[in-house]
Amino acid sequence: MRVNGEVVAETDAALTLREASYPAVQYIPLDDVVQGRLKCSDTATYCPFKGDASYYHLTTADGQTVEDAGWTYEAPYPAVAAIAGHLAFYPDKADVGVGS
């Protein structure tokens, strides 16, 4: 995962969530995001399929802050319980590389 060209997360444990006609979303374990770069946002949303989402700002090594770069479901509904403790990034705010 890169933001402004900087690697901010690397993982072998991403989860792919596919919903209806939406593009697949990669959920990355929070522990695999570079530590100290995330700050809780005041933004919150609700999804009828996943539950309440909390958002994070991400700060790059050069001090640039990307507002509401990603979101997490701390207590998702049982059908998607596996994404708890994982973070997804907006594709227009981060580059997601999948594969080796």
XYZ file of C-alpha atoms in Angstrom:
100
model
C 0.000 0.000 0.000
C 1.454 3.348 -1.038
C 0.360 6.882 -0.308
C 2.072 9.646 -2.297
C 4.613 7.029 -3.420
C 5.560 5.994 0.130
C 4.981 2.452 1.384
C 2.648 2.800 4.370
C 1.544 -0.815 4.724
C 2.778 -4.248 3.697
C 0.987 -7.478 4.466
C 0.502 -11.094 3.508
C -2.760 -11.138 5.460
C -5.058 -8.799 3.523
C -8.700 -9.772 3.226
C -10.628 -9.112 0.026
C -14.244 -8.089 0.460
C -16.547 -8.206 -2.542
C -19.990 -6.624 -2.346
C -22.583 -6.769 -5.105
C -21.483 -4.607 -8.034
C -18.833 -2.641 -6.108
C -15.110 -3.104 -6.800
C -13.313 -5.489 -4.422
C -11.824 -3.805 -1.340
C -8.614 -4.921 0.372
C -8.719 -4.823 4.176
C -5.243 -4.743 5.739
C -4.504 -5.679 9.365
C -3.994 -2.475 11.369
C -0.754 -3.937 12.750
C 0.654 -4.034 9.193
C 0.315 -0.273 8.679
C 3.471 1.730 9.466
C 3.092 2.613 13.141
C 2.524 6.202 14.182
C 1.070 7.275 10.826
C -2.639 6.926 11.597
C -4.749 9.416 13.528
C -8.419 8.894 14.330
C -10.761 11.128 12.384
C -14.092 12.491 13.569
C -15.712 11.001 10.461
C -18.053 8.062 11.033
C -20.446 6.306 8.676
C -22.892 3.448 8.817
C -23.242 0.547 6.388
C -26.345 -1.653 6.689
C -24.245 -4.695 5.735
C -21.092 -4.116 7.793
C -22.015 -1.753 10.640
C -20.397 1.438 11.957
C -17.168 2.610 10.321
C -14.470 4.758 11.904
C -12.038 6.737 9.755
C -8.341 7.581 9.936
C -6.141 10.341 8.608
C -2.705 9.171 7.460
C 0.473 11.236 7.723
C 3.377 10.449 5.391
C 7.045 10.581 6.385
C 7.350 14.050 4.825
C 4.501 15.357 6.983
C 1.687 15.383 4.425
C -1.674 14.440 5.913
C -4.216 12.575 3.821
C -7.608 13.262 5.390
C -9.900 10.271 5.905
C -7.520 8.038 3.973
C -9.034 4.827 5.284
C -11.695 3.258 7.413
C -12.208 0.343 9.738
C -15.101 -1.552 11.277
C -14.169 -2.135 14.909
C -17.235 -4.288 15.576
C -18.575 -5.388 12.191
C -21.688 -7.483 11.799
C -21.200 -11.273 12.134
C -21.359 -11.898 8.365
C -18.161 -9.845 7.906
C -16.590 -10.334 11.350
C -13.224 -11.193 9.765
C -12.617 -7.534 8.802
C -12.483 -6.417 12.456
C -9.028 -5.009 13.167
C -8.437 -4.312 9.475
C -8.203 -1.030 7.573
C -9.265 -0.265 4.009
C -7.991 2.706 2.016
C -9.817 4.774 -0.576
C -8.412 3.948 -4.037
C -8.141 7.651 -4.892
C -6.018 8.234 -1.768
C -3.752 5.163 -1.820
C -2.305 2.744 -4.357
C -3.110 -0.855 -3.541
C -0.741 -3.444 -4.972
C -1.964 -7.027 -4.915
C 0.290 -9.994 -5.577
C 3.997 -10.607 -5.369
